Coordinates of C-alpha atoms and ligand atoms in Angstrom, one line a residue:
M1 CA -4.9 12.0 -25.4
Q2 CA -1.6 11.5 -27.2
E3 CA -0.3 14.6 -25.6
R4 CA -1.4 13.6 -22.0
S5 CA 0.5 10.2 -22.7
R6 CA 3.7 12.0 -23.9
I7 CA 3.8 14.3 -20.9
I8 CA 3.5 11.4 -18.4
L9 CA 6.2 9.5 -20.5
R10 CA 8.4 12.6 -20.4
F11 CA 7.9 12.8 -16.6
A12 CA 9.0 9.2 -16.1
D13 CA 12.2 10.0 -18.1
L14 CA 12.9 12.9 -15.8
I15 CA 12.3 10.7 -12.7
E16 CA 14.9 8.3 -14.1
K17 CA 17.3 11.2 -14.8
H18 CA 17.0 12.5 -11.2
N19 CA 16.7 9.0 -9.6
D20 CA 19.5 9.4 -6.9
E21 CA 18.4 13.0 -5.9
I22 CA 14.8 12.0 -5.5
A23 CA 15.8 8.8 -3.6
A24 CA 17.9 11.0 -1.2
L25 CA 15.0 13.3 -0.5
E26 CA 12.7 10.4 0.3
T27 CA 15.4 9.0 2.7
W28 CA 15.8 12.4 4.4
D29 CA 12.2 12.8 4.9
N30 CA 11.1 9.2 5.7
G31 CA 14.3 7.6 7.3
K32 CA 14.1 4.7 4.7
P33 CA 17.2 3.1 3.5
Y34 CA 18.5 5.0 0.6
E35 CA 19.4 1.8 -1.3
Q36 CA 15.8 0.8 -1.2
A37 CA 14.6 4.2 -2.3
A38 CA 17.1 4.4 -5.1
Q39 CA 17.1 0.8 -6.3
I40 CA 13.5 -0.2 -5.9
E41 CA 10.9 2.7 -5.1
I42 CA 12.1 5.4 -7.5
P43 CA 12.4 3.0 -10.5
M44 CA 8.9 1.8 -9.6
L45 CA 7.6 5.3 -9.7
A46 CA 8.8 5.6 -13.3
R47 CA 7.4 2.1 -14.1
L48 CA 4.0 3.2 -12.6
M49 CA 3.8 6.4 -14.6
R50 CA 4.8 4.6 -17.9
Y51 CA 2.0 2.1 -17.3
Y52 CA -0.5 5.0 -16.8
A53 CA 0.8 6.9 -19.9
G54 CA -0.1 3.6 -21.9
W55 CA -3.8 3.9 -20.7
A56 CA -4.1 7.7 -21.5
D57 CA -5.0 7.1 -25.1
K58 CA -6.9 3.8 -24.7
I59 CA -9.9 4.7 -22.5
H60 CA -12.9 4.6 -24.6
G61 CA -16.7 4.0 -24.4
L62 CA -19.0 1.3 -25.6
I63 CA -21.9 0.8 -28.0
V64 CA -24.3 -1.4 -26.2
P65 CA -27.3 -3.4 -27.5
A66 CA -30.5 -2.4 -25.9
D67 CA -34.1 -3.5 -26.4
G68 CA -36.0 -1.2 -28.8
P69 CA -35.0 1.0 -31.7
H70 CA -32.2 2.9 -29.8
H71 CA -28.6 3.7 -30.4
V72 CA -26.9 3.6 -27.0
Q73 CA -23.5 4.9 -26.2
V74 CA -21.7 4.6 -23.0
L75 CA -19.2 7.3 -22.5
Y76 CA -16.4 7.4 -19.9
E77 CA -15.6 10.9 -18.9
P78 CA -13.1 12.4 -16.5
I79 CA -14.8 12.7 -13.0
G80 CA -13.4 16.3 -12.6
V81 CA -11.3 17.3 -9.6
A82 CA -9.8 14.5 -7.8
G83 CA -8.8 15.2 -4.1
Q84 CA -6.0 12.9 -2.9
I85 CA -4.6 12.3 0.5
I86 CA -1.6 10.2 1.0
P87 CA 0.4 8.8 3.9
W88 CA 4.2 9.0 4.7
N89 CA 5.3 5.4 4.5
F90 CA 5.9 5.4 0.7
P91 CA 5.4 9.0 -0.3
L92 CA 6.2 8.7 -4.0
L93 CA 4.7 5.4 -4.6
M94 CA 1.4 6.6 -3.0
Y95 CA 1.8 9.8 -5.2
A96 CA 2.1 7.5 -8.3
W97 CA -0.9 5.4 -7.3
K98 CA -3.1 8.5 -7.1
V99 CA -1.7 10.8 -9.7
G100 CA -1.1 8.3 -12.4
P101 CA -4.8 7.1 -13.0
A102 CA -6.3 10.4 -12.3
L103 CA -4.1 12.1 -15.0
A104 CA -4.5 9.2 -17.4
C105 CA -8.3 9.6 -17.2
G106 CA -8.1 13.3 -17.7
N107 CA -8.8 14.7 -14.4
T108 CA -7.3 17.6 -12.4
I109 CA -5.9 17.0 -9.0
V110 CA -5.4 18.6 -5.5
L111 CA -3.0 16.2 -3.7
K112 CA -2.2 16.5 0.0
T113 CA 1.1 14.9 1.1
A114 CA 1.6 13.8 4.7
E115 CA 2.9 16.3 7.2
Q116 CA 5.8 14.1 7.8
T117 CA 7.0 13.7 4.3
P118 CA 6.2 16.8 2.0
L119 CA 9.5 17.2 0.2
S120 CA 9.6 14.4 -2.6
A121 CA 6.1 15.1 -4.1
L122 CA 7.1 18.9 -4.4
F123 CA 10.2 18.1 -6.2
V124 CA 8.8 15.7 -8.6
S125 CA 5.7 17.7 -9.3
K126 CA 8.2 20.4 -10.6
L127 CA 9.4 17.8 -12.9
F128 CA 5.9 17.4 -14.1
Q129 CA 5.9 21.1 -15.1
E130 CA 9.2 20.5 -16.9
A131 CA 7.5 17.7 -18.7
G132 CA 4.9 20.0 -20.0
L133 CA 1.8 19.5 -17.8
P134 CA -0.2 22.7 -17.9
D135 CA -0.4 24.8 -14.9
G136 CA -3.5 24.1 -12.6
V137 CA -3.8 20.3 -13.6
L138 CA -1.8 19.0 -10.6
N139 CA -1.8 21.0 -7.4
V140 CA 0.2 19.8 -4.5
I141 CA -0.5 21.1 -1.0
S142 CA 1.5 20.4 2.3
G143 CA -0.6 20.5 5.3
F144 CA -1.9 18.9 8.4
G145 CA -4.7 16.2 8.3
P146 CA -7.5 17.7 10.5
T147 CA -7.1 21.1 8.5
A148 CA -5.8 20.7 5.1
G149 CA -6.9 17.1 4.6
A150 CA -10.4 17.6 6.2
A151 CA -10.8 20.8 4.0
L152 CA -10.2 18.6 0.9
A153 CA -12.4 15.7 1.9
S154 CA -15.4 18.1 2.7
H155 CA -14.9 20.5 -0.3
M156 CA -17.9 21.0 -2.5
D157 CA -15.9 21.4 -5.7
V158 CA -13.9 18.2 -5.2
D159 CA -15.7 15.5 -7.3
K160 CA -13.8 12.5 -6.0
L161 CA -11.6 11.5 -3.0
A162 CA -8.9 9.1 -2.7
F163 CA -7.3 8.3 0.6
T164 CA -4.5 6.2 1.9
G165 CA -3.9 5.9 5.6
S166 CA -5.2 4.5 8.9
T167 CA -8.6 3.0 9.2
G168 CA -9.6 5.6 11.8
T169 CA -8.7 8.5 9.5
G170 CA -10.4 6.5 6.6
K171 CA -13.7 6.6 8.5
I172 CA -13.5 10.4 9.3
V173 CA -12.9 11.4 5.5
L174 CA -15.7 9.1 4.4
E175 CA -17.9 10.8 6.8
L176 CA -16.8 14.3 5.6
A177 CA -17.3 13.3 2.0
A178 CA -20.9 12.1 2.9
R179 CA -21.7 15.2 4.7
S180 CA -20.5 17.6 2.1
N181 CA -21.3 16.6 -1.5
L182 CA -21.4 12.7 -1.4
K183 CA -18.2 12.6 -3.5
P184 CA -17.2 9.0 -4.2
V185 CA -14.3 7.8 -2.0
T186 CA -11.7 5.2 -2.4
L187 CA -9.8 4.1 0.8
E188 CA -6.7 2.1 1.3
L189 CA -6.3 1.4 5.0
G190 CA -4.8 -0.5 7.7
G191 CA -4.2 -4.3 7.8
K192 CA -3.2 -7.3 10.1
S193 CA -2.2 -9.6 7.3
P194 CA -1.5 -13.4 7.9
M195 CA 1.7 -15.0 6.5
I196 CA 1.0 -18.7 6.6
I197 CA 4.0 -21.1 6.7
M198 CA 3.0 -24.8 6.0
D199 CA 5.1 -27.6 7.1
D200 CA 6.2 -28.8 3.6
A201 CA 8.0 -25.5 3.0
D202 CA 11.7 -25.1 2.9
I203 CA 12.3 -23.5 6.2
D204 CA 15.2 -21.2 5.5
Q205 CA 13.2 -19.7 2.5
A206 CA 10.2 -19.5 4.6
V207 CA 12.1 -17.7 7.4
E208 CA 13.6 -15.1 5.0
L209 CA 10.3 -14.4 3.2
A210 CA 8.3 -14.0 6.5
H211 CA 11.1 -11.7 7.8
F212 CA 10.9 -9.6 4.5
A213 CA 7.0 -9.6 4.8
L214 CA 7.1 -8.1 8.3
F215 CA 10.4 -6.0 8.4
F216 CA 10.4 -4.3 5.0
N217 CA 10.3 -0.5 5.3
Q218 CA 10.8 -0.6 9.0
G219 CA 7.7 -2.6 9.4
Q220 CA 5.7 0.4 8.2
C221 CA 3.6 -1.3 5.5
C222 CA -0.1 -1.3 5.5
C223 CA 0.0 -4.9 4.1
A224 CA 2.9 -6.2 6.4
G225 CA 2.7 -9.8 7.1
S226 CA 2.2 -9.0 10.9
R227 CA 0.7 -12.5 11.8
T228 CA 3.1 -15.1 11.1
F229 CA 1.2 -18.5 11.3
V230 CA 3.7 -21.4 11.4
H231 CA 2.7 -25.1 11.3
E232 CA 3.3 -26.8 14.7
R233 CA 5.7 -29.4 13.0
V234 CA 8.2 -26.7 12.0
Y235 CA 7.3 -24.1 14.6
D236 CA 10.4 -24.5 16.9
E237 CA 12.9 -24.4 14.2
F238 CA 11.1 -21.6 12.4
V239 CA 11.2 -19.4 15.6
E240 CA 14.9 -20.2 16.3
K241 CA 16.0 -19.3 12.8
S242 CA 13.6 -16.1 12.7
K243 CA 15.4 -15.0 15.8
V244 CA 18.9 -15.6 14.3
R245 CA 17.8 -13.5 11.2
A246 CA 16.3 -10.7 13.2
L247 CA 19.5 -10.4 15.3
K248 CA 21.5 -10.2 12.1
R249 CA 19.3 -7.3 10.6
V250 CA 21.3 -4.3 9.9
V251 CA 19.9 -1.3 11.6
G252 CA 21.4 2.3 11.4
D253 CA 22.0 5.4 9.3
P254 CA 19.7 4.9 6.3
F255 CA 22.3 6.5 4.0
K256 CA 25.0 3.9 4.8
K257 CA 25.5 1.1 2.3
G258 CA 24.0 -2.3 3.3
V259 CA 21.8 -0.8 6.1
E260 CA 18.5 -2.8 6.0
Q261 CA 16.5 -0.7 8.6
G262 CA 16.5 2.9 9.4
P263 CA 14.7 4.7 12.1
Q264 CA 10.9 4.8 12.6
I265 CA 9.1 7.9 11.1
D266 CA 8.6 10.0 14.2
E267 CA 8.3 10.0 17.9
D268 CA 4.6 9.1 18.0
Q269 CA 5.1 6.1 15.9
F270 CA 8.2 5.1 17.9
N271 CA 6.2 5.4 21.3
K272 CA 3.3 3.6 19.8
I273 CA 5.6 0.7 18.8
L274 CA 7.2 0.5 22.2
H275 CA 3.8 0.5 23.9
Y276 CA 2.8 -2.4 21.7
I277 CA 5.9 -4.3 22.7
K278 CA 5.0 -3.8 26.3
C279 CA 1.4 -5.2 25.6
G280 CA 3.1 -8.3 24.1
V281 CA 5.2 -8.9 27.2
D282 CA 2.3 -8.2 29.6
D283 CA -0.1 -10.5 27.7
G284 CA 2.5 -13.2 28.1
A285 CA 4.1 -13.7 24.6
T286 CA 7.6 -14.8 24.6
L287 CA 10.1 -12.1 23.7
E288 CA 12.7 -13.8 21.5
A289 CA 14.7 -10.9 20.1
G290 CA 14.9 -7.1 20.3
G291 CA 12.1 -5.4 22.4
E292 CA 13.8 -2.0 23.0
R293 CA 15.1 1.1 21.5
L294 CA 18.5 0.8 19.7
G295 CA 21.0 3.4 20.9
T296 CA 20.1 6.7 22.4
R297 CA 19.7 9.0 19.3
G298 CA 17.0 8.6 16.7
Y299 CA 13.9 6.5 16.5
Y300 CA 15.6 3.3 16.0
I301 CA 14.0 0.0 17.4
R302 CA 15.7 -3.3 17.5
P303 CA 14.2 -5.9 15.3
T304 CA 11.7 -7.6 17.7
I305 CA 10.3 -11.2 17.6
F306 CA 7.6 -12.6 19.8
S307 CA 6.7 -16.4 19.8
N308 CA 3.9 -18.1 21.5
V309 CA 1.5 -15.3 20.4
E310 CA -2.2 -16.1 20.9
D311 CA -5.0 -14.8 18.6
G312 CA -6.6 -12.7 21.5
M313 CA -3.4 -10.8 22.4
T314 CA -3.3 -7.1 21.4
I315 CA -0.1 -7.6 19.2
A316 CA -2.1 -10.2 17.2
K317 CA -5.0 -8.0 16.7
E318 CA -4.0 -4.4 16.3
E319 CA -1.7 -2.8 13.5
I320 CA 1.7 -2.1 15.1
F321 CA 3.3 -0.4 12.1
G322 CA 6.8 -1.4 13.2
P323 CA 9.5 -3.9 13.4
V324 CA 7.6 -6.4 15.6
Q325 CA 7.1 -10.0 14.3
S326 CA 4.4 -12.2 16.0
I327 CA 4.7 -15.8 15.4
L328 CA 1.5 -17.9 16.0
K329 CA 1.3 -21.9 16.0
F330 CA -1.4 -23.8 14.0
K331 CA -2.1 -27.4 13.3
E332 CA -4.8 -27.8 10.8
L333 CA -5.5 -26.1 7.5
D334 CA -9.1 -25.3 8.4
E335 CA -8.0 -24.0 11.6
V336 CA -5.6 -21.4 10.2
I337 CA -8.0 -20.3 7.6
R338 CA -10.6 -19.6 10.2
R339 CA -8.0 -17.9 12.4
A340 CA -6.3 -15.8 9.5
N341 CA -9.7 -14.6 8.6
N342 CA -10.8 -13.7 12.1
S343 CA -9.9 -10.0 11.7
H344 CA -11.5 -6.7 10.9
Y345 CA -8.8 -6.2 8.3
G346 CA -8.4 -8.0 4.9
L347 CA -5.7 -6.3 3.0
A348 CA -3.1 -9.0 2.1
A349 CA -2.2 -12.6 3.0
G350 CA 1.0 -14.6 2.3
V351 CA 1.1 -18.3 1.9
F352 CA 4.3 -20.5 1.8
T353 CA 3.9 -24.1 0.6
N354 CA 5.0 -26.5 -2.1
N355 CA 1.5 -28.2 -2.3
L356 CA -0.6 -26.8 -5.1
D357 CA -3.9 -27.9 -3.6
T358 CA -3.0 -26.1 -0.4
A359 CA -2.1 -23.0 -2.2
N360 CA -5.2 -23.1 -4.2
T361 CA -7.4 -23.7 -1.2
L362 CA -5.7 -20.8 0.9
A363 CA -6.0 -18.4 -2.2
R364 CA -9.7 -18.9 -2.4
A365 CA -10.4 -19.2 1.2
L366 CA -8.6 -16.2 2.6
R367 CA -10.5 -12.9 2.7
A368 CA -7.8 -10.5 1.5
G369 CA -7.4 -8.2 -1.6
S370 CA -3.8 -9.7 -2.3
I371 CA -2.7 -13.2 -1.9
W372 CA 1.0 -13.8 -2.3
I373 CA 2.0 -17.5 -2.8
N374 CA 5.6 -18.1 -2.1
C375 CA 6.3 -14.4 -2.5
F376 CA 5.3 -11.1 -0.7
D377 CA 4.9 -7.5 -1.4
V378 CA 5.0 -8.0 -5.3
F379 CA 3.8 -4.6 -6.5
D380 CA 3.8 -4.3 -10.2
A381 CA 1.8 -1.5 -11.7
A382 CA -0.7 -3.8 -13.5
I383 CA -1.6 -5.8 -10.3
P384 CA -4.8 -4.3 -8.5
F385 CA -4.4 -3.6 -4.7
G386 CA -6.9 -3.0 -2.2
G387 CA -8.7 -4.3 0.9
Y388 CA -11.6 -6.4 2.0
K389 CA -13.4 -5.4 5.2
M390 CA -12.1 -2.5 7.2
S391 CA -8.8 -2.4 5.1
G392 CA -10.6 -0.3 2.4
Q393 CA -12.9 0.5 -0.5
G394 CA -12.0 0.1 -4.2
R395 CA -8.7 -1.0 -5.8
E396 CA -5.7 1.0 -6.9
K397 CA -3.2 0.0 -9.7
G398 CA -4.2 -2.1 -12.7
I399 CA -7.2 -1.7 -14.9
D400 CA -9.5 -1.4 -11.9
S401 CA -7.9 1.8 -10.7
L402 CA -9.1 3.6 -13.8
K403 CA -12.8 3.2 -12.7
N404 CA -12.1 5.3 -9.7
Y405 CA -11.5 8.5 -12.1
L406 CA -14.1 7.9 -14.6
Q407 CA -17.8 9.1 -14.7
V408 CA -20.1 6.8 -16.8
K409 CA -22.6 8.5 -19.0
A410 CA -25.2 6.8 -21.1
V411 CA -26.4 8.6 -24.3
V412 CA -29.5 7.1 -25.9
T413 CA -30.7 8.3 -29.5
P414 CA -33.8 6.8 -31.1
L415 CA -33.2 5.1 -34.4
K416 CA -35.9 6.5 -36.9
N417 CA -36.0 4.0 -39.6
P418 CA -36.9 0.4 -38.4
A419 CA -36.6 -0.9 -41.8
W420 CA -32.8 -0.9 -41.6
L421 CA -32.3 -2.2 -38.0
Ligands
ADP501 P1 -0.9 7.9 10.4 O1 -1.7 7.9 11.7 O2 -0.3 6.7 10.0 O3 -0.2 9.3 10.3 P2 -3.3 9.1 9.0 O4 -4.4 8.2 8.4 O5 -3.6 9.8 10.2 O6 -2.1 8.0 9.3 O7 -2.7 9.9 7.9 C1 -2.7 9.6 6.5 C2 -3.1 10.9 5.8 O8 -4.3 11.4 6.3 C3 -2.1 12.2 6.0 O9 -1.9 12.7 4.9 C4 -2.7 12.9 7.1 O10 -2.4 14.2 7.1 C5 -4.1 12.8 6.6 N1 -5.2 13.1 7.7 C6 -5.0 12.9 9.0 N2 -6.2 13.2 9.7 C7 -7.0 13.7 8.7 C8 -8.4 14.2 8.8 N3 -9.0 14.4 9.9 N4 -8.9 14.6 7.6 C9 -8.3 14.4 6.5 N5 -7.0 13.9 6.4 C10 -6.5 13.5 7.5

């Protein structure tokens, strides 16, 4: 156990040593701003691994009281071979969320990266080798979803499957797991998360937070605050200021200093986002900013803002996964709770208010796995993350993530001398 922990700690040190190189790979592969990768994501990868290194020697069983003269032990064993399929939006953070708990619990791993972003996982896995991880414990494969991914999901020797990606693909892998060996599956899927701005909030801060909640990582976040609900009393001011902020967003070469937004991941996603923008216009939402490609080279999209968005519009219902903010108007607290919850998704929700009662009410009423009050996208290693409804099954990070990689065994022994019980 101690050795397991040591190897993971050595890996985290190597990540820190190669921080800038790894960040550059992530930017090349994904197009995200280099500063974001170098200053936020790669340090977070090291933090996540250290968190799980801390767990490696602290997972232990229980002795439980049971009726009758029996000594009952509950053992937590590694589940076996963990199959893991990750997406392209945060390649290394998704790697850490999967590899960290699986290794801490003593499993072996076959991990498939997304076809768009294979580089960084290969590079850091070499560092795992340098850190002393025995051959065969961590196996990384680069491949396509319907072939390599499906083979993993349906393999009879894979004991557990962890998947992050779209809800549609999540359904496919769940079915493949069910049709093969009934391996348990954890799923982290799509979202259409509400960001609720109350009328008591500081408008400038609210605008900045809602902007971050949607536009971070080119809008390519499963938990993006993609339905910005704003109280009617502050709606017009909020829209005006959001428009100014979006027009100021720095879009361009992700390796350049100060760039906030790089290109979208690929042509498919780029076209999908432009299609959703057209849906917004056709459905009658008001296009306040952006709405088109930026330049003629690369998959850059101008930061886009729609106001007067109605719940029934396609852009308010479907996951866009791009830099398109939809701003909706509300009047009453009960009304916004009902509307925010009226989605098949339930990954996250943001709340911006100075009123403690409002914050507490919303925190309990909103059906989502993460509620961020006066903040958004806070992702420490110890905080569990996962979805309600069609946003997923199970939780990653935090103590809850360990359960995904442990098998529970009850060992019962009769106690023969009742006189001493
Ligand atoms: P996106 O549409 O955003 O690329 P996906 O859910 O399709 O999201 O992809 C997430 C991950 O799932 C990727 O690693 C991808 O290769 C994998 N994947 C895609 N299709 C399948 C499939 N049929 N079976 C298993 N994995 C798949």
